[in-house]
């Protein structure tokens, strides 16, 4: 007896483990049987009434058969489509009611899921039973209007159901008086052209019935056409409104334009200009570069090359023109050299941008003569500083509240950020709501360009700057019209010509200026040494200065090449002649939950 008891105690752990394993296996089998469930749509009946207004009233009666425990049914209806041009076409769907077969309201949840309008409908007691739900909704823009007929192209069941549909029937009811009614049916998976459905036309009523059940991801599409005159096609205004309603991101550029115009009107405009009177000298002791910058809010290379001539006229340097021959005299070239006439210790009377230009040219005090070609790949590093000093000088005079270049940079940055942000936003909208990607991208890029365009005009002068601009415009009028009869009483001297020539170059009117001094300015200047001045003519001389300015611009802006590489309607044809299960409007699918 003692030995038997000892043996049982020795084997007890194994017996317990075996019992636990057996119990777990039985529980797993029970749980699997309890959780086993399936779903079949016993019947799908659609009643589609075409109203006199052109709207559709759709009633879907769906009878799902539940095996196992379920909560209800989810119905997905596509509402975002693409036109052949790639724009959006949004189906305007309004839910009317969700009830059971006794017209008792059912609990539901309506939401957008990508390009679908989804309805999550709870069916009480959905366990090992058959339920009925009635989904009624109205669609206001689902008909197609052609030249010779109107048409309804409607995917009745949709071909995205994850469960089979045993029986499908539909009724399309047209308004009274419909004539020339024709109907087709297409069934099967997406792209299929089979016609396994009975179609019967009785006056203004068309009945459809599938002759077989629909399998996984199969559907039924109805096409009904009728003669023109039954309904009134939407006008251009309605179509335009629908287009922007479907492609609402395109409203973004309109809003951005309105906002930018408001900002420009409030802070981007100069004070109103008064009547322009002729001025006979530059205002406020402005230099040619300052005058040119104030005129267009931007320091240009023309302003800098005009400063070279002004420095020469004022005795700080001399411009020398040298000609050389090549290929045995068959080809000649012109080179320009700049002679420093005053040491750097005597530059204290120059303004900051003028000193920067002189330092950029004569960077070595021991070298008094510099060829323009020597500035290649070297002077460009000074340009930003020269332009910045010009703008700072005008800002310090109170001509601007903010530097124009920084105002432009701000709006340029905002424009780029808006464009990039809108592109990412378009990708998100396309993924989440089915909005056409190109619509969002086009809206973002256009909005960014609008901001950039307005940004160019946003720098505003102050009242003081505007009054100075009036004098600049008056002085420009004098330089431009000095050869006319109204200025004949002005005493024109060679000294006047040389003094104001740099200003005329900065304003781009030097050819007008020189015409007034034919026969007056007859001797070559001491500050410009040319090789063909035997028969000196002012026009030829100004032409030489233009060539020098062009050469200076090329040399001053040249930069070494970087080793890292260079930088810087849905359909146009009737669906009655053919179609497929996934075409037209409607459709979608559903599943249990």
Coordinates of C-alpha atoms in Angstrom, one line a residue:
X1 CA 0.0 0.0 0.0
X2 CA 2.8 2.4 0.8
X3 CA 4.6 1.6 -2.4
X4 CA 1.5 2.3 -4.5
X5 CA 0.9 5.6 -2.7
X6 CA 4.5 6.5 -3.4
X7 CA 4.2 5.7 -7.1
X8 CA 1.1 7.8 -7.5
X9 CA 2.8 10.8 -5.9
X10 CA 5.8 10.4 -8.2
X11 CA 3.6 10.5 -11.4
X12 CA 1.0 13.1 -10.2
X13 CA 2.8 16.1 -11.9
X14 CA 2.6 14.4 -15.3
X15 CA -1.1 13.6 -14.9
X16 CA -1.8 17.2 -14.0
X17 CA 0.0 18.5 -17.0
X18 CA -1.8 16.1 -19.3
X19 CA -5.1 17.2 -17.9
X20 CA -4.3 20.9 -18.4
X21 CA -3.3 20.3 -22.0
X22 CA -6.5 18.4 -22.7
X23 CA -8.6 21.2 -21.1
X24 CA -6.8 23.9 -23.2
X25 CA -7.5 21.9 -26.4
X26 CA -11.2 21.6 -25.6
X27 CA -11.4 25.3 -24.8
X28 CA -9.7 26.2 -28.1
X29 CA -12.1 24.0 -30.1
X30 CA -15.0 25.7 -28.3
X31 CA -13.6 29.1 -28.9
X32 CA -13.0 28.5 -32.6
X33 CA -16.6 27.2 -33.0
X34 CA -17.9 30.2 -31.1
X35 CA -15.9 32.6 -33.2
X36 CA -16.6 31.0 -36.6
X37 CA -18.7 33.5 -38.6
X38 CA -19.5 34.4 -42.2
X39 CA -21.5 36.9 -44.1
X40 CA -23.6 36.6 -47.3
X41 CA -25.8 39.2 -49.0
X42 CA -29.0 37.3 -49.7
X43 CA -30.6 40.1 -51.7
X44 CA -29.6 43.5 -53.0
X45 CA -32.6 45.5 -54.4
X46 CA -32.0 49.1 -55.7
X47 CA -34.8 51.5 -56.6
X48 CA -33.4 54.5 -58.6
X49 CA -35.8 57.3 -59.3
X50 CA -34.7 60.0 -61.8
X51 CA -36.4 63.2 -60.6
X52 CA -37.6 66.0 -62.9
X53 CA -34.8 68.2 -61.4
X54 CA -32.2 65.8 -62.7
X55 CA -31.4 64.4 -59.2
X56 CA -31.4 60.8 -58.3
X57 CA -33.3 59.3 -55.3
X58 CA -31.6 55.9 -54.6
X59 CA -33.0 53.4 -52.2
X60 CA -30.9 50.3 -51.5
X61 CA -32.6 47.4 -49.7
X62 CA -29.9 45.0 -48.5
X63 CA -30.6 41.7 -46.7
X64 CA -27.3 40.3 -45.2
X65 CA -27.3 36.8 -43.7
X66 CA -25.0 36.6 -40.6
X67 CA -23.5 33.5 -39.3
X68 CA -21.9 34.0 -36.0
X69 CA -21.8 37.2 -34.0
X70 CA -21.7 40.5 -35.9
X71 CA -22.4 44.2 -35.2
X72 CA -23.7 45.3 -38.6
X73 CA -22.9 46.2 -42.2
X74 CA -20.6 48.8 -43.7
X75 CA -21.5 50.3 -47.1
X76 CA -18.9 52.3 -49.2
X77 CA -20.0 54.5 -52.1
X78 CA -17.4 56.2 -54.2
X79 CA -17.9 60.0 -54.4
X80 CA -14.6 61.2 -55.9
X81 CA -14.0 60.5 -59.6
X82 CA -11.5 61.7 -62.3
X83 CA -12.2 63.5 -65.5
X84 CA -10.2 62.6 -68.6
X85 CA -8.2 65.8 -67.9
X86 CA -7.3 64.5 -64.5
X87 CA -9.4 66.9 -62.5
X88 CA -11.8 65.9 -59.7
X89 CA -15.5 65.2 -60.2
X90 CA -17.3 65.0 -56.8
X91 CA -20.6 63.1 -56.6
X92 CA -22.9 65.3 -54.4
X93 CA -24.5 62.6 -52.2
X94 CA -26.9 63.5 -49.4
X95 CA -28.1 60.8 -47.0
X96 CA -31.9 60.7 -46.6
X97 CA -32.5 57.9 -44.1
X98 CA -31.2 54.6 -42.7
X99 CA -34.0 52.2 -41.5
X100 CA -34.9 48.6 -41.2
X101 CA -37.7 46.9 -43.2
X102 CA -40.3 48.3 -40.7
X103 CA -39.0 51.9 -41.3
X104 CA -37.6 52.1 -37.9
X105 CA -34.4 54.2 -37.8
X106 CA -31.1 52.4 -37.3
X107 CA -28.0 53.7 -35.6
X108 CA -25.3 54.6 -38.1
X109 CA -22.1 56.5 -38.6
X110 CA -21.3 58.5 -41.7
X111 CA -17.7 59.4 -42.6
X112 CA -15.2 59.8 -45.5
X113 CA -12.8 57.0 -46.1
X114 CA -10.4 58.0 -49.0
X115 CA -12.6 58.5 -52.0
X116 CA -15.6 56.8 -50.5
X117 CA -18.6 58.0 -48.5
X118 CA -19.0 55.3 -45.9
X119 CA -21.9 54.3 -43.8
X120 CA -21.4 52.1 -40.8
X121 CA -24.8 50.7 -39.8
X122 CA -25.5 48.8 -36.6
X123 CA -28.0 45.9 -36.9
X124 CA -29.3 44.8 -33.4
X125 CA -29.2 41.0 -32.9
X126 CA -27.0 40.3 -35.9
X127 CA -26.1 36.8 -34.9
X128 CA -27.0 33.7 -36.9
X129 CA -29.8 35.5 -38.6
X130 CA -30.9 37.5 -41.6
X131 CA -31.4 41.3 -41.3
X132 CA -32.8 44.0 -43.6
X133 CA -31.5 47.5 -43.9
X134 CA -32.8 50.3 -46.2
X135 CA -30.4 53.0 -47.2
X136 CA -31.8 56.0 -49.0
X137 CA -29.8 58.8 -50.4
X138 CA -30.0 61.6 -53.0
X139 CA -27.5 62.4 -55.7
X140 CA -27.7 65.7 -57.6
X141 CA -25.0 65.4 -60.3
X142 CA -24.9 61.9 -61.6
X143 CA -26.5 62.2 -65.0
X144 CA -24.7 62.6 -68.3
X145 CA -25.9 65.0 -70.9
X146 CA -24.9 64.4 -74.5
X147 CA -25.9 66.1 -77.8
X148 CA -28.5 63.6 -78.8
X149 CA -29.6 62.0 -75.5
X150 CA -29.3 62.0 -71.8
X151 CA -28.0 59.1 -69.8
X152 CA -27.8 57.4 -66.4
X153 CA -24.8 55.2 -66.0
X154 CA -25.0 53.7 -62.5
X155 CA -23.0 50.9 -60.8
X156 CA -25.9 49.4 -58.8
X157 CA -24.2 47.1 -56.4
X158 CA -20.5 48.0 -56.8
X159 CA -17.8 45.5 -57.5
X160 CA -15.8 45.8 -54.2
X161 CA -17.9 43.6 -52.0
X162 CA -15.8 41.2 -50.0
X163 CA -18.8 38.8 -49.8
X164 CA -21.0 37.1 -52.4
X165 CA -24.4 38.5 -53.4
X166 CA -27.0 35.8 -54.1
X167 CA -29.8 37.9 -55.7
X168 CA -29.7 41.3 -57.4
X169 CA -32.5 43.3 -58.8
X170 CA -33.0 47.0 -59.7
X171 CA -35.6 49.4 -60.9
X172 CA -34.9 52.7 -62.7
X173 CA -37.9 55.0 -62.9
X174 CA -37.7 57.9 -65.3
X175 CA -40.0 61.0 -65.2
X176 CA -43.3 60.7 -67.0
X177 CA -43.0 61.4 -70.7
X178 CA -39.6 59.8 -71.3
X179 CA -39.2 58.7 -74.9
X180 CA -36.6 56.7 -76.8
X181 CA -35.7 54.7 -73.7
X182 CA -32.8 52.3 -74.2
X183 CA -31.1 50.2 -71.5
X184 CA -28.1 47.9 -71.1
X185 CA -26.6 45.9 -68.2
X186 CA -23.0 44.9 -67.5
X187 CA -22.0 42.4 -64.9
X188 CA -19.0 40.7 -63.5
X189 CA -15.7 41.9 -62.1
X190 CA -14.1 45.3 -62.9
X191 CA -13.6 45.7 -66.6
X192 CA -15.9 42.7 -67.5
X193 CA -18.4 43.1 -70.4
X194 CA -20.7 40.2 -69.8
X195 CA -24.4 40.9 -69.8
X196 CA -25.9 38.2 -67.6
X197 CA -28.9 40.3 -66.4
X198 CA -32.4 40.5 -67.7
X199 CA -33.5 44.0 -68.8
X200 CA -37.1 44.9 -69.3
X201 CA -38.4 48.3 -70.4
X202 CA -42.0 49.3 -69.7
X203 CA -42.7 52.9 -70.6
X204 CA -40.6 55.0 -68.3
X205 CA -39.6 52.1 -66.1
X206 CA -36.6 49.8 -66.5
X207 CA -36.3 46.6 -64.5
X208 CA -33.0 44.7 -64.0
X209 CA -32.5 41.2 -62.6
X210 CA -29.3 39.2 -62.4
X211 CA -29.6 35.6 -63.8
X212 CA -26.9 34.4 -61.5
X213 CA -25.5 35.3 -58.2
X214 CA -22.5 37.6 -57.9
X215 CA -19.2 36.3 -56.5
X216 CA -16.4 38.0 -54.7
X217 CA -15.8 41.6 -56.1
X218 CA -18.5 41.2 -58.8
X219 CA -21.2 43.8 -59.5
X220 CA -24.0 45.0 -61.8
X221 CA -24.1 48.2 -63.7
X222 CA -27.1 49.7 -65.4
X223 CA -27.1 52.1 -68.4
X224 CA -30.3 53.9 -69.3
X225 CA -30.6 56.5 -72.1
X226 CA -33.5 58.6 -73.3
X227 CA -34.3 61.4 -75.7
X228 CA -33.3 65.0 -75.1
X229 CA -35.9 67.4 -73.7
X230 CA -37.1 65.4 -70.7
X231 CA -34.6 67.1 -68.4
X232 CA -32.8 70.5 -68.5
X233 CA -29.1 70.2 -68.7
X234 CA -27.0 72.3 -66.3
X235 CA -25.8 75.6 -67.6
X236 CA -22.3 76.9 -67.7
X237 CA -22.6 78.7 -64.4
X238 CA -23.8 75.5 -62.7
X239 CA -21.0 73.5 -64.4
X240 CA -18.4 76.1 -63.3
X241 CA -19.7 76.0 -59.7
X242 CA -19.6 72.2 -59.7
X243 CA -16.1 72.2 -61.1
X244 CA -14.8 74.4 -58.3
X245 CA -16.9 72.5 -55.7
X246 CA -15.2 69.3 -56.9
X247 CA -11.8 70.9 -57.2
X248 CA -11.9 73.1 -54.2
X249 CA -8.1 73.2 -53.8
X250 CA -8.1 75.5 -56.9
X251 CA -9.8 78.1 -54.7
X252 CA -6.6 78.4 -52.8
X253 CA -4.8 80.6 -55.4
X254 CA -7.9 82.8 -55.6
X255 CA -7.8 83.3 -51.8
X256 CA -4.0 83.8 -51.9
X257 CA -4.4 86.4 -54.6
X258 CA -7.0 88.3 -52.6
X259 CA -4.8 88.2 -49.5
X260 CA -1.7 89.3 -51.3
X261 CA -3.6 92.1 -53.0
X262 CA -4.9 93.2 -49.6
X263 CA -1.3 93.2 -48.2
X264 CA 0.0 95.1 -51.2
X265 CA -2.8 97.7 -50.8
X266 CA -2.1 98.2 -47.1
X267 CA 1.7 97.9 -46.9
X268 CA 3.2 97.4 -50.3
X269 CA 2.2 100.6 -52.1
X270 CA 4.2 103.8 -52.2
X271 CA 2.5 106.9 -51.1
X272 CA 0.7 108.6 -54.0
X273 CA 3.1 110.4 -56.4
X274 CA 2.4 114.1 -56.9
X275 CA 2.7 115.8 -60.3
X276 CA 6.3 115.4 -61.6
X277 CA 8.2 118.6 -62.2
X278 CA 11.5 118.8 -64.1
X279 CA 14.6 118.7 -61.9
X280 CA 17.9 120.0 -63.2
X281 CA 20.2 118.0 -60.9
X282 CA 20.1 114.8 -58.8
X283 CA 18.1 115.1 -55.6
X284 CA 19.6 114.9 -52.1
X285 CA 23.2 114.6 -53.4
X286 CA 22.4 111.0 -54.5
X287 CA 25.1 109.1 -56.4
X288 CA 24.3 107.4 -59.7
X289 CA 24.0 104.0 -58.1
X290 CA 21.8 105.3 -55.3
X291 CA 19.6 107.1 -57.8
X292 CA 19.2 104.0 -60.0
X293 CA 18.5 101.8 -56.9
X294 CA 15.8 104.1 -55.6
X295 CA 14.1 104.2 -59.0
X296 CA 13.6 100.4 -59.3
X297 CA 14.2 99.2 -55.7
X298 CA 17.1 97.1 -56.8
X299 CA 20.8 97.7 -57.1
X300 CA 21.8 96.5 -60.6
X301 CA 25.1 95.9 -62.4
X302 CA 24.2 99.0 -64.5
X303 CA 24.3 101.1 -61.2
X304 CA 27.8 99.7 -60.4
X305 CA 29.3 100.3 -63.9
X306 CA 27.8 103.8 -63.9
X307 CA 29.7 104.3 -60.6
X308 CA 32.9 103.4 -62.4
X309 CA 32.3 106.2 -64.8
X310 CA 31.4 108.6 -62.0
X311 CA 34.5 107.8 -60.1
X312 CA 36.5 108.5 -63.3
X313 CA 34.8 111.8 -63.8
X314 CA 35.5 112.8 -60.2
X315 CA 39.2 112.0 -60.6
X316 CA 39.6 108.8 -58.6
X317 CA 40.5 106.6 -61.6
X318 CA 41.1 106.7 -65.3
X319 CA 39.8 104.3 -67.9
X320 CA 42.2 103.2 -70.6
X321 CA 41.1 101.5 -73.8
X322 CA 43.7 99.2 -75.5
X323 CA 43.3 97.5 -78.9
X324 CA 45.2 94.4 -79.9
X325 CA 45.4 92.5 -83.1
X326 CA 45.2 88.7 -83.6
X327 CA 45.6 86.4 -86.5
X328 CA 48.0 88.7 -88.5
X329 CA 45.7 91.6 -88.0
X330 CA 42.5 89.9 -89.3
X331 CA 41.0 90.0 -85.8
X332 CA 41.2 92.8 -83.2
X333 CA 40.2 92.9 -79.5
X334 CA 39.7 95.6 -77.0
X335 CA 40.9 95.5 -73.5
X336 CA 40.2 98.0 -70.7
X337 CA 42.5 99.0 -67.9
X338 CA 41.7 101.0 -64.8
X339 CA 44.3 103.4 -63.4
X340 CA 44.1 104.4 -59.8
X341 CA 44.7 108.2 -59.5
X342 CA 44.2 108.7 -55.8
X343 CA 45.6 106.5 -53.0
X344 CA 43.3 104.8 -50.6
X345 CA 44.0 107.4 -47.9
X346 CA 42.1 109.9 -50.0
X347 CA 39.0 107.8 -50.4
X348 CA 37.5 109.1 -47.2
X349 CA 35.1 111.3 -49.1
X350 CA 33.6 108.3 -50.9
X351 CA 30.4 106.6 -49.8
X352 CA 30.5 103.0 -48.6
X353 CA 29.5 101.4 -51.9
X354 CA 32.1 103.5 -53.8
X355 CA 34.9 102.5 -51.4
X356 CA 33.8 98.9 -51.8
X357 CA 34.1 99.2 -55.6
X358 CA 37.5 100.8 -55.4
X359 CA 38.7 98.2 -52.9
X360 CA 37.4 95.4 -55.1
X361 CA 39.3 96.7 -58.1
X362 CA 42.5 97.9 -56.4
X363 CA 42.8 95.3 -53.7
X364 CA 46.6 95.6 -53.8
X365 CA 47.9 99.1 -53.0
X366 CA 51.1 98.4 -54.8
X367 CA 49.4 97.8 -58.1
X368 CA 48.0 101.1 -59.5
X369 CA 46.8 99.7 -62.8
X370 CA 44.3 96.8 -63.1
X371 CA 42.9 95.2 -66.2
X372 CA 39.2 94.5 -66.2
X373 CA 40.1 90.9 -67.1
X374 CA 41.9 90.6 -63.8
X375 CA 38.6 91.0 -62.0
X376 CA 37.4 87.7 -63.5
X377 CA 36.5 85.1 -60.8
X378 CA 37.5 87.7 -58.1
X379 CA 35.3 90.7 -58.0
X380 CA 32.0 88.7 -57.8
X381 CA 32.7 88.1 -54.1
X382 CA 32.2 91.9 -53.5
X383 CA 28.9 92.3 -55.3
X384 CA 26.7 91.3 -52.4
X385 CA 28.4 93.7 -50.0
X386 CA 28.2 96.6 -52.6
X387 CA 24.5 96.0 -53.1
X388 CA 23.9 95.7 -49.4
X389 CA 25.7 99.0 -48.7
X390 CA 23.6 100.7 -51.3
X391 CA 20.4 99.6 -49.7
X392 CA 21.6 100.4 -46.2
X393 CA 22.4 103.9 -47.3
X394 CA 18.9 104.5 -48.7
X395 CA 17.4 102.9 -45.6
X396 CA 19.4 105.2 -43.3
X397 CA 18.1 108.2 -45.3
X398 CA 14.6 107.1 -44.4
X399 CA 13.6 106.3 -48.0
X400 CA 12.4 102.8 -46.9
X401 CA 11.0 101.3 -43.8
X402 CA 12.6 97.9 -44.6
X403 CA 15.2 97.0 -47.1
X404 CA 13.6 96.0 -50.4
X405 CA 15.8 93.0 -50.9
X406 CA 14.8 91.5 -47.5
X407 CA 11.1 92.2 -48.2
X408 CA 11.4 90.3 -51.5
X409 CA 13.4 87.5 -49.8
X410 CA 10.7 87.2 -47.1
X411 CA 7.9 86.8 -49.7
X412 CA 10.1 84.5 -51.8
X413 CA 10.6 82.2 -48.7
X414 CA 6.9 82.3 -47.9
X415 CA 6.0 81.5 -51.5
X416 CA 8.3 78.5 -51.6
X417 CA 7.1 77.2 -48.2
X418 CA 3.5 77.6 -49.3
X419 CA 4.2 75.7 -52.6
X420 CA 6.0 72.9 -50.9
X421 CA 3.5 72.6 -48.1
X422 CA 0.6 72.6 -50.5
X423 CA 2.3 69.8 -52.5
X424 CA 2.6 67.6 -49.4
X425 CA -1.0 68.6 -48.5
X426 CA -2.1 67.5 -51.9
X427 CA -0.5 64.2 -51.4
X428 CA -2.2 63.8 -48.1
X429 CA -5.6 64.8 -49.5
X430 CA -5.2 62.4 -52.4
X431 CA -4.4 59.6 -50.0
X432 CA -7.1 60.4 -47.4
X433 CA -9.9 61.7 -49.5
X434 CA -9.2 60.8 -53.1
X435 CA -8.7 64.4 -54.2
X436 CA -6.8 64.6 -57.6
X437 CA -3.1 65.0 -56.9
X438 CA -2.5 67.3 -59.9
X439 CA -5.3 69.6 -58.7
X440 CA -3.6 70.1 -55.3
X441 CA -0.2 70.4 -56.8
X442 CA -1.3 73.0 -59.4
X443 CA -3.1 75.0 -56.6
X444 CA 0.0 75.0 -54.4
X445 CA 2.4 75.9 -57.2
X446 CA 0.1 78.7 -58.5
X447 CA -0.3 80.0 -55.0
X448 CA 3.4 80.1 -54.5
X449 CA 3.9 81.9 -57.8
X450 CA 1.3 84.5 -56.8
X451 CA 3.1 85.2 -53.6
X452 CA 6.4 85.5 -55.5
X453 CA 4.9 87.8 -58.0
X454 CA 3.4 90.1 -55.4
X455 CA 6.6 89.9 -53.4
X456 CA 8.5 91.6 -56.2
X457 CA 6.2 94.7 -55.9
X458 CA 5.9 94.6 -52.1
X459 CA 8.9 96.8 -51.2
X460 CA 7.4 100.2 -50.5
X461 CA 9.1 103.6 -50.1
X462 CA 8.3 105.9 -47.3
X463 CA 6.8 109.4 -47.8
X464 CA 10.3 110.7 -47.8
X465 CA 11.4 108.1 -50.3
X466 CA 8.5 108.9 -52.5
X467 CA 9.3 112.6 -52.5
X468 CA 12.8 111.8 -53.5
X469 CA 11.5 109.5 -56.2
X470 CA 9.5 112.4 -57.6
X471 CA 12.7 114.4 -58.0
X472 CA 14.5 111.4 -59.6
X473 CA 11.7 111.1 -62.1
X474 CA 11.9 114.8 -62.7
X475 CA 15.7 114.6 -63.2
X476 CA 15.2 111.6 -65.6
X477 CA 12.7 113.8 -67.6
X478 CA 15.4 116.4 -67.9
X479 CA 18.1 113.9 -69.0
X480 CA 15.7 112.3 -71.5
X481 CA 14.2 115.5 -73.1
X482 CA 17.2 117.8 -72.8
X483 CA 17.6 118.0 -76.6
X484 CA 14.0 119.1 -77.1
X485 CA 13.0 122.7 -77.7
X486 CA 11.7 123.2 -74.2
X487 CA 15.3 123.0 -72.8
X488 CA 17.0 125.1 -75.4
X489 CA 17.5 127.9 -72.8
X490 CA 19.6 125.5 -70.6
X491 CA 23.3 126.3 -70.8
X492 CA 24.9 123.1 -72.0
X493 CA 28.6 122.8 -71.3
X494 CA 31.1 119.9 -71.5
X495 CA 31.3 119.9 -67.8
X496 CA 27.6 119.4 -67.5
X497 CA 27.8 116.5 -70.0
X498 CA 30.5 114.7 -68.0
X499 CA 28.9 115.4 -64.6
X500 CA 25.5 114.0 -65.5
X501 CA 26.7 111.3 -67.9
X502 CA 27.0 108.6 -65.1
X503 CA 23.4 109.4 -64.0
X504 CA 22.2 109.0 -67.5
X505 CA 23.9 105.7 -67.7
X506 CA 22.4 104.5 -64.4
X507 CA 18.9 105.5 -65.7
X508 CA 19.6 104.0 -69.2
X509 CA 19.1 107.3 -71.1
X510 CA 22.7 108.0 -72.0
X511 CA 21.9 108.0 -75.8
X512 CA 19.2 110.7 -75.2
X513 CA 21.7 112.7 -73.1
X514 CA 24.5 112.6 -75.7
X515 CA 22.3 113.8 -78.6
X516 CA 21.9 117.2 -76.8
X517 CA 25.7 117.7 -76.8
X518 CA 26.6 117.2 -80.4
X519 CA 28.8 120.2 -81.4
X520 CA 29.3 121.1 -77.7
X521 CA 31.2 118.2 -76.3
X522 CA 34.0 118.1 -78.9
X523 CA 37.2 117.1 -77.0
X524 CA 37.9 113.7 -75.5
X525 CA 37.9 113.6 -71.7
X526 CA 41.0 113.3 -69.6
X527 CA 39.5 110.5 -67.6
X528 CA 39.0 108.2 -70.6
X529 CA 42.0 107.3 -72.8
X530 CA 40.9 105.8 -76.1
X531 CA 42.7 104.8 -79.3
X532 CA 40.5 106.2 -82.0
X533 CA 39.8 109.7 -80.7
X534 CA 41.4 111.5 -83.7
X535 CA 37.9 112.3 -85.0
X536 CA 36.1 112.5 -81.6
X537 CA 32.4 112.2 -81.6
X538 CA 30.2 112.1 -78.4
X539 CA 28.0 109.4 -79.7
X540 CA 31.0 107.1 -80.5
X541 CA 32.5 107.9 -77.1
X542 CA 29.3 106.9 -75.4
X543 CA 29.2 103.7 -77.5
X544 CA 32.8 103.0 -76.2
X545 CA 31.6 103.5 -72.6
X546 CA 28.7 101.1 -73.3
X547 CA 31.2 98.4 -74.5
X548 CA 33.3 99.1 -71.4
X549 CA 30.3 98.7 -69.2
X550 CA 29.3 95.4 -70.8
X551 CA 32.9 94.1 -70.4
X552 CA 32.9 95.2 -66.7
X553 CA 29.6 93.5 -66.1
X554 CA 31.0 90.2 -67.5
X555 CA 34.2 90.4 -65.5
X556 CA 32.5 91.5 -62.3
X557 CA 29.9 88.8 -62.3
X558 CA 32.1 85.9 -63.4
X559 CA 32.6 83.2 -60.8
X560 CA 34.7 80.0 -60.8
X561 CA 32.8 76.9 -61.7
X562 CA 32.0 74.8 -58.7
X563 CA 33.6 71.3 -58.6
X564 CA 30.4 69.9 -57.1
X565 CA 28.5 70.3 -60.3
X566 CA 26.0 72.8 -61.6
X567 CA 23.2 74.0 -59.5
X568 CA 20.6 76.2 -59.6
X569 CA -17.2 65.4 -67.9
X570 CA -16.3 62.0 -66.9
X571 CA -16.6 60.7 -70.4
X572 CA -16.9 62.2 -73.8
X573 CA -18.8 59.3 -75.3
X574 CA -22.1 57.6 -74.5
X575 CA -22.0 54.6 -72.2
X576 CA -25.0 53.1 -74.1
X577 CA -22.7 51.7 -76.7
X578 CA -20.5 49.8 -74.3
X579 CA -19.3 49.8 -70.7
X580 CA -18.0 47.8 -67.9
X581 CA -18.9 46.8 -64.4
X582 CA -16.7 49.4 -62.7
X583 CA -17.8 52.4 -64.9
X584 CA -20.2 55.3 -64.3
X585 CA -21.2 56.5 -60.9
X586 CA -22.3 54.6 -57.8
X587 CA -20.7 51.3 -57.0
X588 CA -18.3 50.7 -54.2
X589 CA -18.9 47.8 -51.9
X590 CA -19.2 46.9 -48.3
X591 CA -18.4 44.4 -45.6
X592 CA -19.5 43.3 -42.1
X593 CA -18.1 44.5 -38.9

